[in-house]
CSV table of N, CA and C in Angstrom, one decimal:
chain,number,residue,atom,x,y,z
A,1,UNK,N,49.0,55.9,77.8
A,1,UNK,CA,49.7,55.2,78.9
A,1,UNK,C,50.5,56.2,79.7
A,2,UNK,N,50.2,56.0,81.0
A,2,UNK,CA,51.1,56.8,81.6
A,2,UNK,C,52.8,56.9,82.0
A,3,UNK,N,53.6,57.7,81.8
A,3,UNK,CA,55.3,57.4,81.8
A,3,UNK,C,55.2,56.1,83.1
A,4,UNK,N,54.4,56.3,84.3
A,4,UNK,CA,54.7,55.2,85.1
A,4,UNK,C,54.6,53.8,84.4
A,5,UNK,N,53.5,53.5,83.7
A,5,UNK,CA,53.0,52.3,82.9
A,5,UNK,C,54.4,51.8,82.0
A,6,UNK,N,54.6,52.9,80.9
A,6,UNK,CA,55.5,53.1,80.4
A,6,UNK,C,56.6,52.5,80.9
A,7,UNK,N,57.4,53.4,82.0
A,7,UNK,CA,58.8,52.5,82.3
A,7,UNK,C,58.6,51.0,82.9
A,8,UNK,N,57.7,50.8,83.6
A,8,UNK,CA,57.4,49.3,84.0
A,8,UNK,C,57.5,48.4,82.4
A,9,UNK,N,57.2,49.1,81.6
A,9,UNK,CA,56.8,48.4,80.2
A,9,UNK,C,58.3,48.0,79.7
A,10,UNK,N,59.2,49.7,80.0
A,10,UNK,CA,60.3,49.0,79.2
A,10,UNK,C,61.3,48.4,80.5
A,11,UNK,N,60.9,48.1,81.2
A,11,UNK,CA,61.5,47.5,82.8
A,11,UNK,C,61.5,45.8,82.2
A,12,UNK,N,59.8,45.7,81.5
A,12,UNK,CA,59.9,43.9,81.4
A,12,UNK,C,60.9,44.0,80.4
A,13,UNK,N,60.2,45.0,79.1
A,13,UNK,CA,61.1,44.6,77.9
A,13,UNK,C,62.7,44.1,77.9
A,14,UNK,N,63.3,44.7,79.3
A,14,UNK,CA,64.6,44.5,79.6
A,14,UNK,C,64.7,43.2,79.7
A,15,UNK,N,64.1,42.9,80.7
A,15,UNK,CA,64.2,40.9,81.1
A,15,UNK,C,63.8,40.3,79.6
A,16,UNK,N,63.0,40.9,78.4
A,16,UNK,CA,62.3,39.9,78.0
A,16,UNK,C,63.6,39.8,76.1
A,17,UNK,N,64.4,40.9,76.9
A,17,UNK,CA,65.6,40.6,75.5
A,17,UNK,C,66.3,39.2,75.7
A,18,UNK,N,66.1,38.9,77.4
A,18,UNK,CA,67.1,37.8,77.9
A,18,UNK,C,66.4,36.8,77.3
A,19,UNK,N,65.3,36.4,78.0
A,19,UNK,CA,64.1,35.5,77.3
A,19,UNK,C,62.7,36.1,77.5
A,20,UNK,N,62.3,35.9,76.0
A,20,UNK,CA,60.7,36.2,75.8
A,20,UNK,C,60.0,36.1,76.9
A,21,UNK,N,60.1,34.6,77.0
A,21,UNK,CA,59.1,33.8,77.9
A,21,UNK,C,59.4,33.8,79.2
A,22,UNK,N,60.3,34.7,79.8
A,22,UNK,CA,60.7,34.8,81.2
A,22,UNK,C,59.5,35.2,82.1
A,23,UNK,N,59.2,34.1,83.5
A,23,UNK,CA,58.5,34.3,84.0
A,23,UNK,C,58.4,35.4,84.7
A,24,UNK,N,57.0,35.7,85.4
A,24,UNK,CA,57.3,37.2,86.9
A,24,UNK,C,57.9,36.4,87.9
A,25,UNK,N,58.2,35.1,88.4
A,25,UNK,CA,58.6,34.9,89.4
A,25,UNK,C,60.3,34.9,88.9
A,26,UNK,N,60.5,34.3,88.0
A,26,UNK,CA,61.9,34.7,87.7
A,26,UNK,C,62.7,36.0,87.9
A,27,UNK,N,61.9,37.0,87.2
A,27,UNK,CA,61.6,38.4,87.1
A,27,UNK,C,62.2,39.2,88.5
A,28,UNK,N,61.2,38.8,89.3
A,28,UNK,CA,60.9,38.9,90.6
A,28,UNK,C,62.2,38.8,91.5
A,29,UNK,N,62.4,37.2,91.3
A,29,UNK,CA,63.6,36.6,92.1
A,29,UNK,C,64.8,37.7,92.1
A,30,UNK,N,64.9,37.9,91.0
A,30,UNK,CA,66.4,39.0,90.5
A,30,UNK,C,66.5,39.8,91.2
A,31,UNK,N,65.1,40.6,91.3
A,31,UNK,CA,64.9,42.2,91.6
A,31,UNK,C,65.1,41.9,93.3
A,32,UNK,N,64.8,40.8,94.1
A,32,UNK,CA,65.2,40.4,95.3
A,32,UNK,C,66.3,40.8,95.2
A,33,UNK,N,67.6,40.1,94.5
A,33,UNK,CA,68.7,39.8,95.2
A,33,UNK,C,69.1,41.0,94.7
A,34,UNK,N,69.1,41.8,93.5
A,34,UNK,CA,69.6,43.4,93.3
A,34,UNK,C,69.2,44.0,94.5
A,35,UNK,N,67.8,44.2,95.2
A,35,UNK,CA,67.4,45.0,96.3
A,35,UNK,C,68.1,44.6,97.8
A,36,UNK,N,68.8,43.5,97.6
A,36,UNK,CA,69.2,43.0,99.1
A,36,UNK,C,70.7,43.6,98.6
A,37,UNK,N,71.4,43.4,97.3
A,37,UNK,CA,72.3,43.6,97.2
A,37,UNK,C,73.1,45.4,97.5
A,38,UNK,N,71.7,46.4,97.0
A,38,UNK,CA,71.8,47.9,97.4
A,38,UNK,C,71.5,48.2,98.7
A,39,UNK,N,71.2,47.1,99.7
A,39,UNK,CA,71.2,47.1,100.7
A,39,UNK,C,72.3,46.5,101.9
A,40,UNK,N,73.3,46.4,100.5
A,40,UNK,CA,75.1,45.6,101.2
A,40,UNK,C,74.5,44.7,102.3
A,41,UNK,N,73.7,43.5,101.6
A,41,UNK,CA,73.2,42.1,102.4
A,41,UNK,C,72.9,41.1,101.8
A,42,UNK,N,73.1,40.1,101.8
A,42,UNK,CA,73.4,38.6,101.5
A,42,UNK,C,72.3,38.1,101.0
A,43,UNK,N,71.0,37.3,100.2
A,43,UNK,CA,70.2,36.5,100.7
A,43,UNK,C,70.4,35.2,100.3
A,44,UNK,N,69.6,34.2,100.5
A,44,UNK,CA,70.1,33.1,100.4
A,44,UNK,C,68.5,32.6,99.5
A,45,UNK,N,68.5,31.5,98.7
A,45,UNK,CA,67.5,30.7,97.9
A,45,UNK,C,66.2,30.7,98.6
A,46,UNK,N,66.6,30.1,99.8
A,46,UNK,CA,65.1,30.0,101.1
A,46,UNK,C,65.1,31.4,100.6
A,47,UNK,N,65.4,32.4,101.0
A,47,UNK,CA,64.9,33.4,101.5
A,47,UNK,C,64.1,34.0,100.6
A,48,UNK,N,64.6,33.9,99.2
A,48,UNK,CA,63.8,34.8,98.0
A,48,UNK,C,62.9,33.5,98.0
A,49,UNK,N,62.5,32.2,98.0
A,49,UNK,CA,61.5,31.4,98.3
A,49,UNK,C,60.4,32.2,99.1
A,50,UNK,N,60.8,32.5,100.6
A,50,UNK,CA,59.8,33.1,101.0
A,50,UNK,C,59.5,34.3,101.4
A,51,UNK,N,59.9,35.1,100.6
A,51,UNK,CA,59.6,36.6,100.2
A,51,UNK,C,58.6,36.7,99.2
A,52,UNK,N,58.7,35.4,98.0
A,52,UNK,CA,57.4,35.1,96.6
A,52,UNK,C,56.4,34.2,97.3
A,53,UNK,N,56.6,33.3,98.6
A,53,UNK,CA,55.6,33.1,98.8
A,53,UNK,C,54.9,31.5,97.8
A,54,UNK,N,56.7,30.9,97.5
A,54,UNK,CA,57.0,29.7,96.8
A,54,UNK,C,58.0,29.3,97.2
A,55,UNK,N,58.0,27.8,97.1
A,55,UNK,CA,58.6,26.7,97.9
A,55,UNK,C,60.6,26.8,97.7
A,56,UNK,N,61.6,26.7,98.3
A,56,UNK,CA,62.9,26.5,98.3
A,56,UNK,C,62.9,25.5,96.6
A,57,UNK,N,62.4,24.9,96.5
A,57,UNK,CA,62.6,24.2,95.1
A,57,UNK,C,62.4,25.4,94.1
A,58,UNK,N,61.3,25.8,94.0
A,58,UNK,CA,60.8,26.3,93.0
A,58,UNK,C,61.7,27.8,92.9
A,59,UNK,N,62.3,28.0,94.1
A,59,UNK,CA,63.1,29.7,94.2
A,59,UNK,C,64.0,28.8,93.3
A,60,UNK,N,64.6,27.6,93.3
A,60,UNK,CA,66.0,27.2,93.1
A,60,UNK,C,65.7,27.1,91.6
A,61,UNK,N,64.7,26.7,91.3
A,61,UNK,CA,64.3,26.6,89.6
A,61,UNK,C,64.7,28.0,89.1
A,62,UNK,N,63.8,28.9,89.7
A,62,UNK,CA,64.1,30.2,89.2
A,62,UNK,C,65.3,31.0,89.2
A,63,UNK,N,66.1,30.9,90.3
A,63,UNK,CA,67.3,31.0,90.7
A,63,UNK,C,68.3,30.6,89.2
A,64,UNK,N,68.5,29.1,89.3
A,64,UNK,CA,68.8,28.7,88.2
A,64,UNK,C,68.9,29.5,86.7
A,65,UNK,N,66.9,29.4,86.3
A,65,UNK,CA,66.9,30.5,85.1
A,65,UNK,C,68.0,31.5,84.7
A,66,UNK,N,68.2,32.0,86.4
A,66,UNK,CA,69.5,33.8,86.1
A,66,UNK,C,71.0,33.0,86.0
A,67,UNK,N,71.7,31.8,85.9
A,67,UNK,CA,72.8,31.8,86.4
A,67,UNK,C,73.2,31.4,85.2
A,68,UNK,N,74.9,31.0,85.1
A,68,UNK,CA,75.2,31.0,83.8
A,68,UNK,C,75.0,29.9,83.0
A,69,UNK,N,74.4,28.9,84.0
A,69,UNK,CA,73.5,27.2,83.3
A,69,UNK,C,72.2,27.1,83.9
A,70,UNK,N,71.3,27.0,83.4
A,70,UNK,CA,70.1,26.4,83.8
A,70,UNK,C,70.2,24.9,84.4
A,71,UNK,N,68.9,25.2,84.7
A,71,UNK,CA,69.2,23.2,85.9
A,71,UNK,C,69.5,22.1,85.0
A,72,UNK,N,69.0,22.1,84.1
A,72,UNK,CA,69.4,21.2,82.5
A,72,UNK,C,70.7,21.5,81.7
A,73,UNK,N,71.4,22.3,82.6
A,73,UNK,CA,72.7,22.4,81.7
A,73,UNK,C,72.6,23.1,81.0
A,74,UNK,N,71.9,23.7,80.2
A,74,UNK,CA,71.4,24.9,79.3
A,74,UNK,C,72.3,26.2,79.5
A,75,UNK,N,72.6,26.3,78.5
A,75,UNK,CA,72.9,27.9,78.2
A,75,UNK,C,72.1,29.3,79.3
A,76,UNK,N,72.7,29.9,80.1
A,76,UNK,CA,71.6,30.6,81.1
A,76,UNK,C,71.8,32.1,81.0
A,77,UNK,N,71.0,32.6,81.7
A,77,UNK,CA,71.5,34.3,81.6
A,77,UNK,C,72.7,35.0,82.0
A,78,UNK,N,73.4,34.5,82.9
A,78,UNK,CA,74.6,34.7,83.8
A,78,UNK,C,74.4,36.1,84.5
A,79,UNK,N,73.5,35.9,85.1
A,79,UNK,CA,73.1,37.1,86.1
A,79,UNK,C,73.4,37.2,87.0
A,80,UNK,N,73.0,36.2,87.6
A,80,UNK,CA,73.6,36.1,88.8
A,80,UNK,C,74.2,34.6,89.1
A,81,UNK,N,75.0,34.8,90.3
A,81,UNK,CA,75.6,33.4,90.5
A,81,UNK,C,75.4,32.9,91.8
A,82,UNK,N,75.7,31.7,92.5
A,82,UNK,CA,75.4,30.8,93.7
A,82,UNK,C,76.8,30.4,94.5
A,83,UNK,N,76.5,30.6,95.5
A,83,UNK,CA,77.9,29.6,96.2
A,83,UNK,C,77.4,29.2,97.9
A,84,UNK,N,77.7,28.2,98.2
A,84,UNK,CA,77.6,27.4,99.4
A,84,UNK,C,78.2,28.7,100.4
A,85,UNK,N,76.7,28.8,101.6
A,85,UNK,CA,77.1,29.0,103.0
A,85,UNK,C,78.5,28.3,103.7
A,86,UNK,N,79.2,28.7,103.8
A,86,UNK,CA,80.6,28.3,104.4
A,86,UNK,C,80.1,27.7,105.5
A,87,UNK,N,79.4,28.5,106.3
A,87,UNK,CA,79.2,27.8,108.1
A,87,UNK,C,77.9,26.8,107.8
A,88,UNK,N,77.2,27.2,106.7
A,88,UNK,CA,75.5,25.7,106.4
A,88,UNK,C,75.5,25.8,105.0
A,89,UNK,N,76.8,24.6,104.6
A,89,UNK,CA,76.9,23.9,103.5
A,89,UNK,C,75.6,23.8,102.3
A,90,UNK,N,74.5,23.5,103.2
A,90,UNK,CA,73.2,22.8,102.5
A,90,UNK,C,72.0,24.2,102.1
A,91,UNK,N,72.8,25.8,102.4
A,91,UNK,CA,71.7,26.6,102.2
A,91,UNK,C,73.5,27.6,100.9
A,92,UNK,N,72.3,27.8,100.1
A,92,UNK,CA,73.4,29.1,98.9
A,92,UNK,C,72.6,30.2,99.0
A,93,UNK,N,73.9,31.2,99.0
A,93,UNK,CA,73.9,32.5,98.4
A,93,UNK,C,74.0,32.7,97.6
A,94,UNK,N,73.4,33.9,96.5
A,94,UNK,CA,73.0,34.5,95.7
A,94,UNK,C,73.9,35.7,95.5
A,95,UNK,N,74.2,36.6,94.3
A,95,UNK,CA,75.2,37.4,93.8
A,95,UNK,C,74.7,37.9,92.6
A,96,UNK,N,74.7,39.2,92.4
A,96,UNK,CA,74.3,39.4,90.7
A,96,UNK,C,76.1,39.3,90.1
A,97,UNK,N,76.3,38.6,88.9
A,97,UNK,CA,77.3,38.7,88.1
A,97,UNK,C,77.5,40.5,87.5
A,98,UNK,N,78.5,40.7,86.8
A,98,UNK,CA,78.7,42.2,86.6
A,98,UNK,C,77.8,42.2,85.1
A,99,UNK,N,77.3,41.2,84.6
A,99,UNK,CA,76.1,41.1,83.9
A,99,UNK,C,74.8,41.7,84.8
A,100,UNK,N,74.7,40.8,85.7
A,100,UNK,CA,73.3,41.3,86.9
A,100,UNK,C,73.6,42.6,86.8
A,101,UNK,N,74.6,43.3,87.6
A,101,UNK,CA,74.9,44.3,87.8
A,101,UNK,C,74.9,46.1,86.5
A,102,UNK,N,75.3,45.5,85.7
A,102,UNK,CA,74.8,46.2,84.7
A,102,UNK,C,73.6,45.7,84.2
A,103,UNK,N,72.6,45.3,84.2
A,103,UNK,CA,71.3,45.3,84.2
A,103,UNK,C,70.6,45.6,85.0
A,104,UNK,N,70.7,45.9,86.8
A,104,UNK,CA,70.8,46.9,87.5
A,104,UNK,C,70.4,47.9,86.8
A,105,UNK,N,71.6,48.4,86.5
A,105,UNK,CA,72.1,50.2,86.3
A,105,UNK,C,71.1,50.5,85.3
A,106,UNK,N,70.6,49.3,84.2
A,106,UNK,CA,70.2,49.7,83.1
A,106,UNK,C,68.5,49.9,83.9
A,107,UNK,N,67.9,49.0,84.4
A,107,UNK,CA,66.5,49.5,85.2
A,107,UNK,C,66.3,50.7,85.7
A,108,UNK,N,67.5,50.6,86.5
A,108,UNK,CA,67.5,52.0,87.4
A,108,UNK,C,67.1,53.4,86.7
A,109,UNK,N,68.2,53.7,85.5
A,109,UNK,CA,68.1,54.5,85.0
A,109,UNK,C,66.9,54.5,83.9
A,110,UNK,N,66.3,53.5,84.1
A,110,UNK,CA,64.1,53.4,83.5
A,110,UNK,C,63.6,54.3,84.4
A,111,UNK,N,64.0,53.4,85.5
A,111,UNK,CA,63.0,54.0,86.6
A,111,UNK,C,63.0,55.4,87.1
């Protein structure tokens, strides 16, 4: 295998300490809001919706997955967190928690 193969390998294994069964779009969603976030910029639910090229519900399901409760109330990863647009109430922003944040650091230094 090559070290590139490799780090991608222990890149999932990171996510998959959180949950096994963690999807790529889950996966995915995260690595949005960390890359918008190294980019000191905001995004919102729509937006990582259509960046994957899946519907504002389904970003929100996934979304969900990373926060500190799943949509069911569930125990969650606390990765990241949500809060209401001040000026458009009905669209949220995204935040890695200093959880997210140190799991960041910990990819980075994979990659």
């Amino acid at each position: 295998m090559s070290l590139k193969l490799a780090n991608l390998a222990r890149v999932m294994e990171e996510f998959r300490k959180f949950d096994s069964e963690m999807q790529s779009q889950t996966i995915l969603a995260f690595i949005i809001v960390a890359n918008k976030r190294s980019q000191n910029s905001t995004v919102s639910i729509g937006e990582v919706g259509a960046l994957l090229g899946i519907t504002s519900a389904s970003a929100s399901r996934n979304i969900a997955a990373l926060t500190a409760f799943s949509r069911h109330r569930r125990k969650g990863h606390d990765l990241i967190t949500t809060y209401e647009n001040p000026e458009f109430r009905v669209e949220k922003f995204i935040e890695l928690t200093e959880k997210g944040k140190a799991l960041v650091t910990r990819l980075e230094d994979i990659i």
